[in-house]
Each structure stands twice: as C-alpha cells, then as structure tokens.
Amino acid sequence: MTDRPTLRPPLPAPPTDRPAALTVTLAARAPSAVGTAEPDTVALPLVAAVARFALVFVLPVRLLWELFAAAGRLLGRYLLTPVGRFLRDWLAAPLVWALDRLVWRPLLWCADHLLWRPLRWVARNLVTPAARWTRRAVLDPARVASREMLSALGLRR
C-alpha cells in the first residue's frame, strides 16, 4: 500500500516434506476449445475430499433421518393424537361412566343395604342384649362367689 519498506521478513515458503495432495486422473477426451488443453491430473485437496465424502455419504443419510423424523412428527400430530383423543373421549369415558353407574354403585348399594345394615341390626338388637344378659346372669354371680370364697379363705380383706 505504501512504498515504505516493511520491518518484517517475508513469510517462509511451505515445507516440502508434506505428503503430496490427492490427485484424480481424468479420462482423455477431446479439448473443449481450440488451443486449450485440460490437464490429465487435477490436484484434489483434503478439504475437497472431505466435502465430497460428506456430500455423497453423510448428506443423504442426514436427509433420510430428517425425513423419518418429520414423518414421525406428522404421524403423531395428525394420526396418533386424534385417535388417542377419540378413544379416550368416545370409548373409555362412556365405558368408565357405565361401569360406575351400572356396576359399582349397584354393588355398593347391595352390599350396604343387604349385608352391612342387617349385620348392624343383628349386632345392635340380638348380640348386644344377649351379651348383657350373659354378663348379668353368669359373670356377675361368678364374681360375687369368687369374692366370698377368697374372703372365707382369708386371702382377701
């Protein structure tokens, strides 16, 4: 840019001990224009080889993966979710309602009215009075007799 000399030395040349670049041989063909000739070999740098590998192998695999992922999202959004919602709203919910109203509530009513209420009545009106009578008729005289016997033997004051 300026005509002044620089203080830095020029950059060194690249080392020559590197491996040679990849080369590709082209098939012999007629020159495309008069007076021009294409070289038989073209140097293919490593970056170009990696890019070509990526374009040939990696890109199609990635595109297939994206296609499967998009198909899965669409399948879930437009098929599986509506089918699941339909089954829940129109099949499972009425079935649960029918089981509750037509099976469980009648069973609970039968268990309450035909089993527990009669058992409570029997316990309140038959078992409890019989137990009271047994206590008054058998246990109270036995307790009185045992007290008298113990006091007669002198074991009780």
PDB file of N, CA and C in Angstrom, residues 45-97:
ATOM      1  N   PRO A  45      -7.499 -31.280  -3.089  1.00  0.00           N
ATOM      2  CA  PRO A  45      -7.067 -31.051  -1.711  1.00  0.00           C
ATOM      3  C   PRO A  45      -7.899 -31.877  -0.730  1.00  0.00           C
ATOM      4  N   LEU A  46      -7.394 -31.997   0.481  1.00  0.00           N
ATOM      5  CA  LEU A  46      -8.033 -32.810   1.510  1.00  0.00           C
ATOM      6  C   LEU A  46      -9.424 -32.260   1.863  1.00  0.00           C
ATOM      7  N   VAL A  47      -9.563 -30.958   1.908  1.00  0.00           N
ATOM      8  CA  VAL A  47     -10.861 -30.356   2.222  1.00  0.00           C
ATOM      9  C   VAL A  47     -11.887 -30.737   1.168  1.00  0.00           C
ATOM     10  N   ALA A  48     -11.491 -30.731  -0.073  1.00  0.00           N
ATOM     11  CA  ALA A  48     -12.414 -31.098  -1.139  1.00  0.00           C
ATOM     12  C   ALA A  48     -12.795 -32.577  -1.031  1.00  0.00           C
ATOM     13  N   ALA A  49     -11.851 -33.430  -0.637  1.00  0.00           N
ATOM     14  CA  ALA A  49     -12.157 -34.856  -0.482  1.00  0.00           C
ATOM     15  C   ALA A  49     -13.154 -35.070   0.652  1.00  0.00           C
ATOM     16  N   VAL A  50     -12.951 -34.352   1.755  1.00  0.00           N
ATOM     17  CA  VAL A  50     -13.883 -34.471   2.880  1.00  0.00           C
ATOM     18  C   VAL A  50     -15.255 -33.942   2.481  1.00  0.00           C
ATOM     19  N   ALA A  51     -15.289 -32.829   1.772  1.00  0.00           N
ATOM     20  CA  ALA A  51     -16.559 -32.263   1.331  1.00  0.00           C
ATOM     21  C   ALA A  51     -17.275 -33.218   0.381  1.00  0.00           C
ATOM     22  N   ARG A  52     -16.527 -33.828  -0.513  1.00  0.00           N
ATOM     23  CA  ARG A  52     -17.144 -34.782  -1.449  1.00  0.00           C
ATOM     24  C   ARG A  52     -17.696 -35.989  -0.697  1.00  0.00           C
ATOM     25  N   PHE A  53     -16.944 -36.496   0.301  1.00  0.00           N
ATOM     26  CA  PHE A  53     -17.419 -37.617   1.120  1.00  0.00           C
ATOM     27  C   PHE A  53     -18.709 -37.224   1.848  1.00  0.00           C
ATOM     28  N   ALA A  54     -18.720 -36.009   2.399  1.00  0.00           N
ATOM     29  CA  ALA A  54     -19.910 -35.553   3.115  1.00  0.00           C
ATOM     30  C   ALA A  54     -21.098 -35.445   2.172  1.00  0.00           C
ATOM     31  N   LEU A  55     -20.879 -34.939   0.987  1.00  0.00           N
ATOM     32  CA  LEU A  55     -21.984 -34.792   0.041  1.00  0.00           C
ATOM     33  C   LEU A  55     -22.490 -36.133  -0.458  1.00  0.00           C
ATOM     34  N   VAL A  56     -21.603 -37.087  -0.598  1.00  0.00           N
ATOM     35  CA  VAL A  56     -22.004 -38.372  -1.171  1.00  0.00           C
ATOM     36  C   VAL A  56     -22.605 -39.297  -0.120  1.00  0.00           C
ATOM     37  N   PHE A  57     -22.051 -39.313   1.090  1.00  0.00           N
ATOM     38  CA  PHE A  57     -22.493 -40.290   2.086  1.00  0.00           C
ATOM     39  C   PHE A  57     -23.278 -39.682   3.243  1.00  0.00           C
ATOM     40  N   VAL A  58     -22.787 -38.607   3.813  1.00  0.00           N
ATOM     41  CA  VAL A  58     -23.392 -38.064   5.023  1.00  0.00           C
ATOM     42  C   VAL A  58     -24.699 -37.340   4.715  1.00  0.00           C
ATOM     43  N   LEU A  59     -24.728 -36.546   3.692  1.00  0.00           N
ATOM     44  CA  LEU A  59     -25.915 -35.757   3.384  1.00  0.00           C
ATOM     45  C   LEU A  59     -27.142 -36.626   3.099  1.00  0.00           C
ATOM     46  N   PRO A  60     -27.048 -37.672   2.287  1.00  0.00           N
ATOM     47  CA  PRO A  60     -28.251 -38.496   2.083  1.00  0.00           C
ATOM     48  C   PRO A  60     -28.744 -39.168   3.362  1.00  0.00           C
ATOM     49  N   VAL A  61     -27.802 -39.610   4.203  1.00  0.00           N
ATOM     50  CA  VAL A  61     -28.209 -40.238   5.462  1.00  0.00           C
ATOM     51  C   VAL A  61     -28.919 -39.211   6.344  1.00  0.00           C
ATOM     52  N   ARG A  62     -28.374 -38.016   6.423  1.00  0.00           N
ATOM     53  CA  ARG A  62     -28.998 -36.957   7.232  1.00  0.00           C
ATOM     54  C   ARG A  62     -30.366 -36.580   6.674  1.00  0.00           C
ATOM     55  N   LEU A  63     -30.486 -36.514   5.367  1.00  0.00           N
ATOM     56  CA  LEU A  63     -31.785 -36.187   4.771  1.00  0.00           C
ATOM     57  C   LEU A  63     -32.814 -37.283   5.044  1.00  0.00           C
ATOM     58  N   LEU A  64     -32.386 -38.545   4.975  1.00  0.00           N
ATOM     59  CA  LEU A  64     -33.303 -39.637   5.313  1.00  0.00           C
ATOM     60  C   LEU A  64     -33.738 -39.560   6.771  1.00  0.00           C
ATOM     61  N   TRP A  65     -32.786 -39.264   7.656  1.00  0.00           N
ATOM     62  CA  TRP A  65     -33.111 -39.136   9.080  1.00  0.00           C
ATOM     63  C   TRP A  65     -34.126 -38.008   9.290  1.00  0.00           C
ATOM     64  N   GLU A  66     -33.912 -36.878   8.671  1.00  0.00           N
ATOM     65  CA  GLU A  66     -34.843 -35.764   8.802  1.00  0.00           C
ATOM     66  C   GLU A  66     -36.213 -36.131   8.229  1.00  0.00           C
ATOM     67  N   LEU A  67     -36.233 -36.890   7.128  1.00  0.00           N
ATOM     68  CA  LEU A  67     -37.499 -37.334   6.546  1.00  0.00           C
ATOM     69  C   LEU A  67     -38.254 -38.226   7.527  1.00  0.00           C
ATOM     70  N   PHE A  68     -37.550 -39.188   8.158  1.00  0.00           N
ATOM     71  CA  PHE A  68     -38.192 -40.069   9.129  1.00  0.00           C
ATOM     72  C   PHE A  68     -38.684 -39.277  10.335  1.00  0.00           C
ATOM     73  N   ALA A  69     -37.878 -38.312  10.800  1.00  0.00           N
ATOM     74  CA  ALA A  69     -38.290 -37.511  11.956  1.00  0.00           C
ATOM     75  C   ALA A  69     -39.528 -36.687  11.624  1.00  0.00           C
ATOM     76  N   ALA A  70     -39.543 -36.065  10.457  1.00  0.00           N
ATOM     77  CA  ALA A  70     -40.713 -35.276  10.057  1.00  0.00           C
ATOM     78  C   ALA A  70     -41.936 -36.177   9.888  1.00  0.00           C
ATOM     79  N   ALA A  71     -41.742 -37.350   9.306  1.00  0.00           N
ATOM     80  CA  ALA A  71     -42.871 -38.283   9.147  1.00  0.00           C
ATOM     81  C   ALA A  71     -43.392 -38.722  10.511  1.00  0.00           C
ATOM     82  N   GLY A  72     -42.494 -38.956  11.463  1.00  0.00           N
ATOM     83  CA  GLY A  72     -42.924 -39.329  12.806  1.00  0.00           C
ATOM     84  C   GLY A  72     -43.689 -38.213  13.494  1.00  0.00           C
ATOM     85  N   ARG A  73     -43.212 -36.979  13.345  1.00  0.00           N
ATOM     86  CA  ARG A  73     -43.939 -35.853  13.936  1.00  0.00           C
ATOM     87  C   ARG A  73     -45.322 -35.713  13.314  1.00  0.00           C
ATOM     88  N   LEU A  74     -45.402 -35.816  12.000  1.00  0.00           N
ATOM     89  CA  LEU A  74     -46.698 -35.707  11.333  1.00  0.00           C
ATOM     90  C   LEU A  74     -47.619 -36.861  11.727  1.00  0.00           C
ATOM     91  N   LEU A  75     -47.049 -38.055  11.816  1.00  0.00           N
ATOM     92  CA  LEU A  75     -47.836 -39.220  12.212  1.00  0.00           C
ATOM     93  C   LEU A  75     -48.388 -39.037  13.621  1.00  0.00           C
ATOM     94  N   GLY A  76     -47.555 -38.541  14.513  1.00  0.00           N
ATOM     95  CA  GLY A  76     -48.028 -38.312  15.879  1.00  0.00           C
ATOM     96  C   GLY A  76     -49.054 -37.209  15.957  1.00  0.00           C
ATOM     97  N   ARG A  77     -48.823 -36.128  15.227  1.00  0.00           N
ATOM     98  CA  ARG A  77     -49.710 -34.965  15.319  1.00  0.00           C
ATOM     99  C   ARG A  77     -51.056 -35.215  14.655  1.00  0.00           C
ATOM    100  N   TYR A  78     -51.051 -35.835  13.487  1.00  0.00           N
ATOM    101  CA  TYR A  78     -52.290 -35.940  12.709  1.00  0.00           C
ATOM    102  C   TYR A  78     -52.945 -37.313  12.738  1.00  0.00           C
ATOM    103  N   LEU A  79     -52.301 -38.328  13.338  1.00  0.00           N
ATOM    104  CA  LEU A  79     -52.925 -39.649  13.378  1.00  0.00           C
ATOM    105  C   LEU A  79     -53.030 -40.176  14.803  1.00  0.00           C
ATOM    106  N   LEU A  80     -51.894 -40.283  15.495  1.00  0.00           N
ATOM    107  CA  LEU A  80     -51.917 -40.921  16.804  1.00  0.00           C
ATOM    108  C   LEU A  80     -52.622 -40.079  17.863  1.00  0.00           C
ATOM    109  N   THR A  81     -52.365 -38.779  17.888  1.00  0.00           N
ATOM    110  CA  THR A  81     -53.018 -37.925  18.876  1.00  0.00           C
ATOM    111  C   THR A  81     -54.531 -37.879  18.675  1.00  0.00           C
ATOM    112  N   PRO A  82     -55.036 -37.669  17.451  1.00  0.00           N
ATOM    113  CA  PRO A  82     -56.501 -37.681  17.294  1.00  0.00           C
ATOM    114  C   PRO A  82     -57.128 -39.043  17.589  1.00  0.00           C
ATOM    115  N   VAL A  83     -56.456 -40.117  17.220  1.00  0.00           N
ATOM    116  CA  VAL A  83     -57.012 -41.446  17.517  1.00  0.00           C
ATOM    117  C   VAL A  83     -57.058 -41.666  19.020  1.00  0.00           C
ATOM    118  N   GLY A  84     -55.995 -41.281  19.723  1.00  0.00           N
ATOM    119  CA  GLY A  84     -55.992 -41.418  21.179  1.00  0.00           C
ATOM    120  C   GLY A  84     -57.055 -40.568  21.839  1.00  0.00           C
ATOM    121  N   ARG A  85     -57.228 -39.344  21.362  1.00  0.00           N
ATOM    122  CA  ARG A  85     -58.264 -38.471  21.909  1.00  0.00           C
ATOM    123  C   ARG A  85     -59.656 -39.050  21.637  1.00  0.00           C
ATOM    124  N   PHE A  86     -59.866 -39.583  20.441  1.00  0.00           N
ATOM    125  CA  PHE A  86     -61.150 -40.209  20.116  1.00  0.00           C
ATOM    126  C   PHE A  86     -61.423 -41.391  21.033  1.00  0.00           C
ATOM    127  N   LEU A  87     -60.411 -42.254  21.216  1.00  0.00           N
ATOM    128  CA  LEU A  87     -60.608 -43.421  22.070  1.00  0.00           C
ATOM    129  C   LEU A  87     -60.896 -43.013  23.512  1.00  0.00           C
ATOM    130  N   ARG A  88     -60.206 -41.973  23.997  1.00  0.00           N
ATOM    131  CA  ARG A  88     -60.440 -41.523  25.368  1.00  0.00           C
ATOM    132  C   ARG A  88     -61.835 -40.922  25.523  1.00  0.00           C
ATOM    133  N   ASP A  89     -62.225 -40.053  24.584  1.00  0.00           N
ATOM    134  CA  ASP A  89     -63.482 -39.320  24.742  1.00  0.00           C
ATOM    135  C   ASP A  89     -64.708 -40.144  24.387  1.00  0.00           C
ATOM    136  N   TRP A  90     -64.607 -41.004  23.388  1.00  0.00           N
ATOM    137  CA  TRP A  90     -65.789 -41.692  22.892  1.00  0.00           C
ATOM    138  C   TRP A  90     -65.858 -43.164  23.261  1.00  0.00           C
ATOM    139  N   LEU A  91     -64.767 -43.716  23.788  1.00  0.00           N
ATOM    140  CA  LEU A  91     -64.805 -45.131  24.158  1.00  0.00           C
ATOM    141  C   LEU A  91     -64.537 -45.312  25.647  1.00  0.00           C
ATOM    142  N   ALA A  92     -63.436 -44.773  26.132  1.00  0.00           N
ATOM    143  CA  ALA A  92     -63.064 -45.000  27.523  1.00  0.00           C
ATOM    144  C   ALA A  92     -63.973 -44.244  28.488  1.00  0.00           C
ATOM    145  N   ALA A  93     -64.273 -42.989  28.205  1.00  0.00           N
ATOM    146  CA  ALA A  93     -65.104 -42.209  29.130  1.00  0.00           C
ATOM    147  C   ALA A  93     -66.513 -42.801  29.267  1.00  0.00           C
ATOM    148  N   PRO A  94     -67.204 -43.159  28.184  1.00  0.00           N
ATOM    149  CA  PRO A  94     -68.518 -43.797  28.371  1.00  0.00           C
ATOM    150  C   PRO A  94     -68.433 -45.156  29.060  1.00  0.00           C
ATOM    151  N   LEU A  95     -67.351 -45.893  28.805  1.00  0.00           N
ATOM    152  CA  LEU A  95     -67.192 -47.184  29.461  1.00  0.00           C
ATOM    153  C   LEU A  95     -66.980 -47.008  30.967  1.00  0.00           C
ATOM    154  N   VAL A  96     -66.185 -46.042  31.350  1.00  0.00           N
ATOM    155  CA  VAL A  96     -65.974 -45.768  32.774  1.00  0.00           C
ATOM    156  C   VAL A  96     -67.277 -45.314  33.419  1.00  0.00           C
ATOM    157  N   TRP A  97     -68.020 -44.449  32.739  1.00  0.00           N
ATOM    158  CA  TRP A  97     -69.302 -43.997  33.273  1.00  0.00           C
ATOM    159  C   TRP A  97     -70.259 -45.174  33.448  1.00  0.00           C
TER     160      TRP A  97
END
